mmCIF file of C-alpha atoms in Angstrom:
data_model
loop_
_atom_site.group_PDB
_atom_site.id
_atom_site.type_symbol
_atom_site.label_atom_id
_atom_site.label_comp_id
_atom_site.label_asym_id
_atom_site.label_seq_id
_atom_site.Cartn_x
_atom_site.Cartn_y
_atom_site.Cartn_z
ATOM 1 C CA GLU A 1464 105.687 104.944 71.027
ATOM 2 C CA VAL A 1465 102.665 105.299 68.776
ATOM 3 C CA GLN A 1466 103.552 105.237 65.092
ATOM 4 C CA LEU A 1467 101.386 105.399 61.988
ATOM 5 C CA GLN A 1468 102.471 104.587 58.460
ATOM 6 C CA GLU A 1469 100.471 105.077 55.278
ATOM 7 C CA SER A 1470 100.901 102.841 52.261
ATOM 8 C CA GLY A 1471 99.275 102.546 48.868
ATOM 9 C CA PRO A 1472 99.586 103.484 45.198
ATOM 10 C CA GLY A 1473 101.011 106.891 44.404
ATOM 11 C CA LEU A 1474 99.176 107.127 41.094
ATOM 12 C CA VAL A 1475 95.482 106.509 40.427
ATOM 13 C CA LYS A 1476 93.578 107.010 37.194
ATOM 14 C CA PRO A 1477 90.517 109.260 37.067
ATOM 15 C CA SER A 1478 87.211 107.495 37.837
ATOM 16 C CA GLN A 1479 89.031 104.694 39.662
ATOM 17 C CA SER A 1480 89.248 104.107 43.413
ATOM 18 C CA LEU A 1481 91.972 105.297 45.729
ATOM 19 C CA SER A 1482 92.854 102.792 48.447
ATOM 20 C CA LEU A 1483 95.248 103.443 51.298
ATOM 21 C CA THR A 1484 96.295 101.499 54.379
ATOM 22 C CA CYS A 1485 97.398 102.915 57.713
ATOM 23 C CA SER A 1486 99.464 100.544 59.838
ATOM 24 C CA VAL A 1487 99.560 101.420 63.525
ATOM 25 C CA THR A 1488 102.178 100.265 66.030
ATOM 26 C CA GLY A 1489 102.454 100.978 69.730
ATOM 27 C CA TYR A 1490 98.719 101.368 70.339
ATOM 28 C CA SER A 1491 95.563 99.394 69.644
ATOM 29 C CA ILE A 1492 93.062 100.800 67.161
ATOM 30 C CA THR A 1493 90.316 99.317 69.325
ATOM 31 C CA SER A 1494 90.864 102.371 71.498
ATOM 32 C CA ASN A 1495 90.328 105.965 70.475
ATOM 33 C CA TYR A 1496 89.607 107.425 67.038
ATOM 34 C CA TRP A 1497 91.505 106.989 63.774
ATOM 35 C CA GLY A 1498 91.146 109.234 60.809
ATOM 36 C CA TRP A 1499 92.254 110.459 57.431
ATOM 37 C CA ILE A 1500 93.253 113.974 56.472
ATOM 38 C CA ARG A 1501 94.537 115.254 53.152
ATOM 39 C CA LYS A 1502 96.587 118.259 52.131
ATOM 40 C CA PHE A 1503 96.055 119.687 48.686
ATOM 41 C CA PRO A 1504 98.692 121.416 46.573
ATOM 42 C CA GLY A 1505 98.687 124.961 47.913
ATOM 43 C CA ASN A 1506 98.529 123.727 51.527
ATOM 44 C CA LYS A 1507 94.761 123.541 52.120
ATOM 45 C CA MET A 1508 93.979 120.807 54.691
ATOM 46 C CA ASP A 1509 90.836 118.696 54.516
ATOM 47 C CA TRP A 1510 89.444 116.419 57.217
ATOM 48 C CA MET A 1511 87.999 113.335 55.514
ATOM 49 C CA GLY A 1512 86.616 111.220 58.329
ATOM 50 C CA TYR A 1513 87.324 108.771 61.111
ATOM 51 C CA ILE A 1514 86.593 105.316 62.448
ATOM 52 C CA SER A 1515 86.090 104.936 66.169
ATOM 53 C CA TYR A 1516 87.299 102.361 68.658
ATOM 54 C CA SER A 1517 83.961 100.556 68.195
ATOM 55 C CA GLY A 1518 83.984 100.686 64.417
ATOM 56 C CA ASN A 1519 81.578 103.579 63.988
ATOM 57 C CA THR A 1520 82.429 106.016 61.221
ATOM 58 C CA ASN A 1521 81.972 109.730 60.608
ATOM 59 C CA TYR A 1522 82.641 111.245 57.190
ATOM 60 C CA ASN A 1523 82.948 114.711 55.765
ATOM 61 C CA PRO A 1524 79.694 115.349 53.871
ATOM 62 C CA SER A 1525 81.721 116.991 51.091
ATOM 63 C CA LEU A 1526 82.867 113.511 50.138
ATOM 64 C CA LYS A 1527 79.268 112.307 50.018
ATOM 65 C CA SER A 1528 79.052 108.607 49.288
ATOM 66 C CA ARG A 1529 82.548 108.315 47.769
ATOM 67 C CA ILE A 1530 84.377 107.557 51.018
ATOM 68 C CA SER A 1531 84.683 104.472 53.174
ATOM 69 C CA ILE A 1532 86.905 103.938 56.204
ATOM 70 C CA THR A 1533 87.242 100.395 57.497
ATOM 71 C CA ARG A 1534 89.611 98.488 59.747
ATOM 72 C CA ASP A 1535 91.245 95.145 60.459
ATOM 73 C CA THR A 1536 91.768 94.934 64.196
ATOM 74 C CA SER A 1537 93.740 91.690 63.918
ATOM 75 C CA LYS A 1538 96.390 93.547 61.922
ATOM 76 C CA ASN A 1539 95.951 96.860 63.745
ATOM 77 C CA GLN A 1540 95.316 98.611 60.436
ATOM 78 C CA PHE A 1541 92.660 100.892 59.088
ATOM 79 C CA PHE A 1542 91.880 101.769 55.509
ATOM 80 C CA LEU A 1543 90.664 104.546 53.260
ATOM 81 C CA GLN A 1544 88.762 103.988 50.069
ATOM 82 C CA LEU A 1545 87.761 106.951 47.934
ATOM 83 C CA ASN A 1546 85.739 106.130 44.844
ATOM 84 C CA SER A 1547 85.349 107.896 41.512
ATOM 85 C CA VAL A 1548 88.422 110.051 41.973
ATOM 86 C CA THR A 1549 89.176 113.094 39.848
ATOM 87 C CA THR A 1550 92.282 115.219 39.473
ATOM 88 C CA GLU A 1551 90.942 117.336 42.330
ATOM 89 C CA ASP A 1552 91.641 114.422 44.688
ATOM 90 C CA THR A 1553 95.377 114.788 44.076
ATOM 91 C CA ALA A 1554 96.815 115.417 47.544
ATOM 92 C CA THR A 1555 99.056 114.140 50.293
ATOM 93 C CA TYR A 1556 97.018 111.772 52.463
ATOM 94 C CA TYR A 1557 97.703 111.421 56.161
ATOM 95 C CA CYS A 1558 96.381 108.971 58.720
ATOM 96 C CA VAL A 1559 96.042 110.263 62.262
ATOM 97 C CA ARG A 1560 95.062 109.298 65.757
ATOM 98 C CA SER A 1561 92.388 111.623 67.069
ATOM 99 C CA TYR A 1562 92.743 111.438 70.845
ATOM 100 C CA TYR A 1563 89.175 111.199 72.099
ATOM 101 C CA GLY A 1564 88.239 113.351 69.146
ATOM 102 C CA TYR A 1565 89.900 116.578 70.226
ATOM 103 C CA ASN A 1566 93.633 116.303 69.590
ATOM 104 C CA PHE A 1567 95.164 114.798 66.479
ATOM 105 C CA ASP A 1568 98.246 113.804 68.423
ATOM 106 C CA TYR A 1569 99.902 111.265 66.113
ATOM 107 C CA TRP A 1570 100.274 111.549 62.355
ATOM 108 C CA GLY A 1571 101.742 109.402 59.646
ATOM 109 C CA GLN A 1572 104.391 110.807 57.315
ATOM 110 C CA GLY A 1573 101.820 111.171 54.563
ATOM 111 C CA VAL A 1574 101.640 109.659 51.095
ATOM 112 C CA LEU A 1575 101.313 111.674 47.912
ATOM 113 C CA VAL A 1576 98.562 110.388 45.651
ATOM 114 C CA THR A 1577 98.332 111.793 42.163
ATOM 115 C CA VAL A 1578 95.209 111.310 40.080
ATOM 116 C CA SER A 1579 96.170 111.336 36.444
ATOM 117 C CA SER A 1580 95.575 109.359 33.295
ATOM 118 C CA GLN B 1122 80.189 124.103 58.786
ATOM 119 C CA ILE B 1123 82.515 126.162 60.991
ATOM 120 C CA THR B 1124 85.006 128.320 59.086
ATOM 121 C CA LEU B 1125 88.425 129.063 60.573
ATOM 122 C CA THR B 1126 90.254 132.126 59.280
ATOM 123 C CA GLN B 1127 94.001 132.537 59.605
ATOM 124 C CA GLN B 1128 94.473 136.008 58.146
ATOM 125 C CA ALA B 1129 98.225 135.852 57.722
ATOM 126 C CA GLU B 1130 99.386 133.539 54.964
ATOM 127 C CA SER B 1131 103.009 134.271 55.884
ATOM 128 C CA LEU B 1132 104.859 135.983 58.713
ATOM 129 C CA TRP B 1133 108.496 137.037 58.402
ATOM 130 C CA ILE B 1134 110.473 137.035 61.621
ATOM 131 C CA SER B 1135 114.015 136.699 62.915
ATOM 132 C CA PRO B 1136 115.202 133.998 65.349
ATOM 133 C CA GLY B 1137 114.775 135.122 68.937
ATOM 134 C CA GLU B 1138 111.723 137.237 68.226
ATOM 135 C CA ARG B 1139 108.214 136.620 69.499
ATOM 136 C CA VAL B 1140 105.418 135.919 67.034
ATOM 137 C CA SER B 1141 101.654 135.506 67.289
ATOM 138 C CA ILE B 1142 99.470 133.603 64.840
ATOM 139 C CA THR B 1143 95.749 134.233 64.969
ATOM 140 C CA CYS B 1144 92.779 132.023 64.137
ATOM 141 C CA ARG B 1145 89.200 133.262 64.050
ATOM 142 C CA ALA B 1146 86.199 130.921 64.072
ATOM 143 C CA SER B 1147 82.816 131.641 62.467
ATOM 144 C CA GLN B 1148 81.127 130.580 65.712
ATOM 145 C CA SER B 1149 82.109 129.953 69.316
ATOM 146 C CA LEU B 1150 84.219 126.836 69.870
ATOM 147 C CA LEU B 1151 83.211 126.573 73.527
ATOM 148 C CA TYR B 1152 81.554 123.291 74.477
ATOM 149 C CA THR B 1153 79.345 122.616 77.496
ATOM 150 C CA ASP B 1154 82.245 120.862 79.240
ATOM 151 C CA GLY B 1155 84.008 124.220 79.476
ATOM 152 C CA ASN B 1156 86.663 123.406 76.880
ATOM 153 C CA HIS B 1157 87.299 125.086 73.555
ATOM 154 C CA TYR B 1158 87.719 122.558 70.772
ATOM 155 C CA LEU B 1159 90.517 124.347 68.997
ATOM 156 C CA SER B 1160 93.953 122.839 68.434
ATOM 157 C CA TRP B 1161 97.195 123.889 66.723
ATOM 158 C CA TYR B 1162 99.621 121.895 64.537
ATOM 159 C CA GLN B 1163 103.064 122.404 63.063
ATOM 160 C CA GLN B 1164 104.160 121.078 59.669
ATOM 161 C CA ARG B 1165 107.797 121.057 58.651
ATOM 162 C CA PRO B 1166 109.102 119.553 55.391
ATOM 163 C CA GLY B 1167 110.273 115.979 55.881
ATOM 164 C CA GLN B 1168 108.874 115.767 59.423
ATOM 165 C CA THR B 1169 105.680 114.266 60.749
ATOM 166 C CA THR B 1170 103.037 116.802 61.646
ATOM 167 C CA LYS B 1171 103.343 117.834 65.270
ATOM 168 C CA ALA B 1172 100.432 118.473 67.616
ATOM 169 C CA LEU B 1173 101.205 121.562 69.686
ATOM 170 C CA ILE B 1174 98.128 122.751 71.572
ATOM 171 C CA TYR B 1175 94.649 121.377 72.279
ATOM 172 C CA HIS B 1176 91.637 122.840 74.089
ATOM 173 C CA ALA B 1177 92.996 126.213 72.948
ATOM 174 C CA SER B 1178 95.701 126.447 75.607
ATOM 175 C CA VAL B 1179 96.899 122.994 76.721
ATOM 176 C CA ARG B 1180 100.325 121.976 75.481
ATOM 177 C CA THR B 1181 100.630 118.445 74.088
ATOM 178 C CA ASP B 1182 103.191 116.351 75.979
ATOM 179 C CA GLY B 1183 106.755 117.228 75.042
ATOM 180 C CA VAL B 1184 105.968 120.559 73.370
ATOM 181 C CA PRO B 1185 108.394 123.290 74.455
ATOM 182 C CA THR B 1186 107.030 125.931 76.788
ATOM 183 C CA ARG B 1187 107.787 128.675 74.250
ATOM 184 C CA PHE B 1188 104.599 127.604 72.443
ATOM 185 C CA ILE B 1189 101.610 129.275 74.094
ATOM 186 C CA GLY B 1190 97.972 128.921 73.105
ATOM 187 C CA SER B 1191 95.391 131.441 74.195
ATOM 188 C CA GLY B 1192 91.966 132.763 73.356
ATOM 189 C CA SER B 1193 88.320 131.973 73.832
ATOM 190 C CA GLY B 1194 85.007 132.055 72.042
ATOM 191 C CA THR B 1195 85.892 132.725 68.432
ATOM 192 C CA GLU B 1196 89.356 134.291 68.684
ATOM 193 C CA PHE B 1197 92.483 132.235 69.269
ATOM 194 C CA THR B 1198 96.207 132.847 69.185
ATOM 195 C CA LEU B 1199 99.301 130.705 69.020
ATOM 196 C CA SER B 1200 102.323 132.581 70.312
ATOM 197 C CA ILE B 1201 105.917 131.470 70.009
ATOM 198 C CA GLU B 1202 108.396 133.160 72.287
ATOM 199 C CA HIS B 1203 112.068 133.389 71.294
ATOM 200 C CA VAL B 1204 111.551 131.706 67.939
ATOM 201 C CA GLN B 1205 114.106 128.975 67.255
ATOM 202 C CA PRO B 1206 115.426 127.967 63.797
ATOM 203 C CA GLU B 1207 113.384 124.743 63.930
ATOM 204 C CA ASP B 1208 110.157 126.738 64.387
ATOM 205 C CA PHE B 1209 110.090 127.960 60.781
ATOM 206 C CA ALA B 1210 107.176 125.900 59.518
ATOM 207 C CA ILE B 1211 103.494 126.073 58.598
ATOM 208 C CA TYR B 1212 101.017 126.328 61.470
ATOM 209 C CA TYR B 1213 97.378 125.266 61.261
ATOM 210 C CA CYS B 1214 94.459 125.649 63.607
ATOM 211 C CA LEU B 1215 91.736 122.991 63.672
ATOM 212 C CA GLN B 1216 88.270 122.913 65.195
ATOM 213 C CA THR B 1217 86.813 119.635 66.433
ATOM 214 C CA LEU B 1218 83.677 121.052 68.035
ATOM 215 C CA LYS B 1219 81.389 120.140 65.177
ATOM 216 C CA SER B 1220 81.635 117.742 62.300
ATOM 217 C CA PRO B 1221 82.885 118.247 59.667
ATOM 218 C CA TYR B 1222 86.080 119.228 61.453
ATOM 219 C CA THR B 1223 87.758 122.128 59.674
ATOM 220 C CA PHE B 1224 91.246 123.618 59.412
ATOM 221 C CA GLY B 1225 92.457 127.156 58.984
ATOM 222 C CA ALA B 1226 94.314 127.916 55.769
ATOM 223 C CA GLY B 1227 97.687 127.829 57.510
ATOM 224 C CA THR B 1228 100.278 130.450 58.395
ATOM 225 C CA LYS B 1229 103.872 130.025 57.208
ATOM 226 C CA LEU B 1230 106.602 131.323 59.438
ATOM 227 C CA GLU B 1231 109.454 132.588 57.245
ATOM 228 C CA LEU B 1232 112.936 133.789 57.995
ATOM 229 C CA LYS B 1233 113.319 137.546 57.716
#
């Protein structure tokens, strides 16, 4: 069974970087697409970006140059880094498998990240 | 970017009833391969998000047959027949036709 699990700090200070890890079991990240989604307080969902089976990335332009998604295939993990965070980045962050780009069929449980001084 | 509108923020229903949740796109979600790139998801507190429907009408493996996706072009519907207690949740539509992918605002199914 495919399983995804997010990990990382639950509290980040403004202007610092948010870094999260998604550990995948039951499926190789060298196949398919792997992404990050966040859910803001109030339930609005935001697609952040993905990294493909080949290592190519695609980001939401709204995040401009703040976002980076990378991977470690030897550990079957992929990562999110979001720079220069503000309180508006406070959200629950989810990692997902995007099955050939059209069905987000596996999700992690999500991790709440609060940006506060 | 493509905007998805879920008009109903909440819907109040009783178990056993049928309910329809609508999602309207700001442009057609039909691709040249003949598929609509519209999918539906269920979020329940304490549970992982569940993929229900992709390509507008195809059930993800293991999803009960009471969940039915329909629609084309810019208008899509998720119907749930004979709503069960475990179906009270938030439902989102998502378009993956064009980047940036975008979600609807969500519709919460609440117990009447």
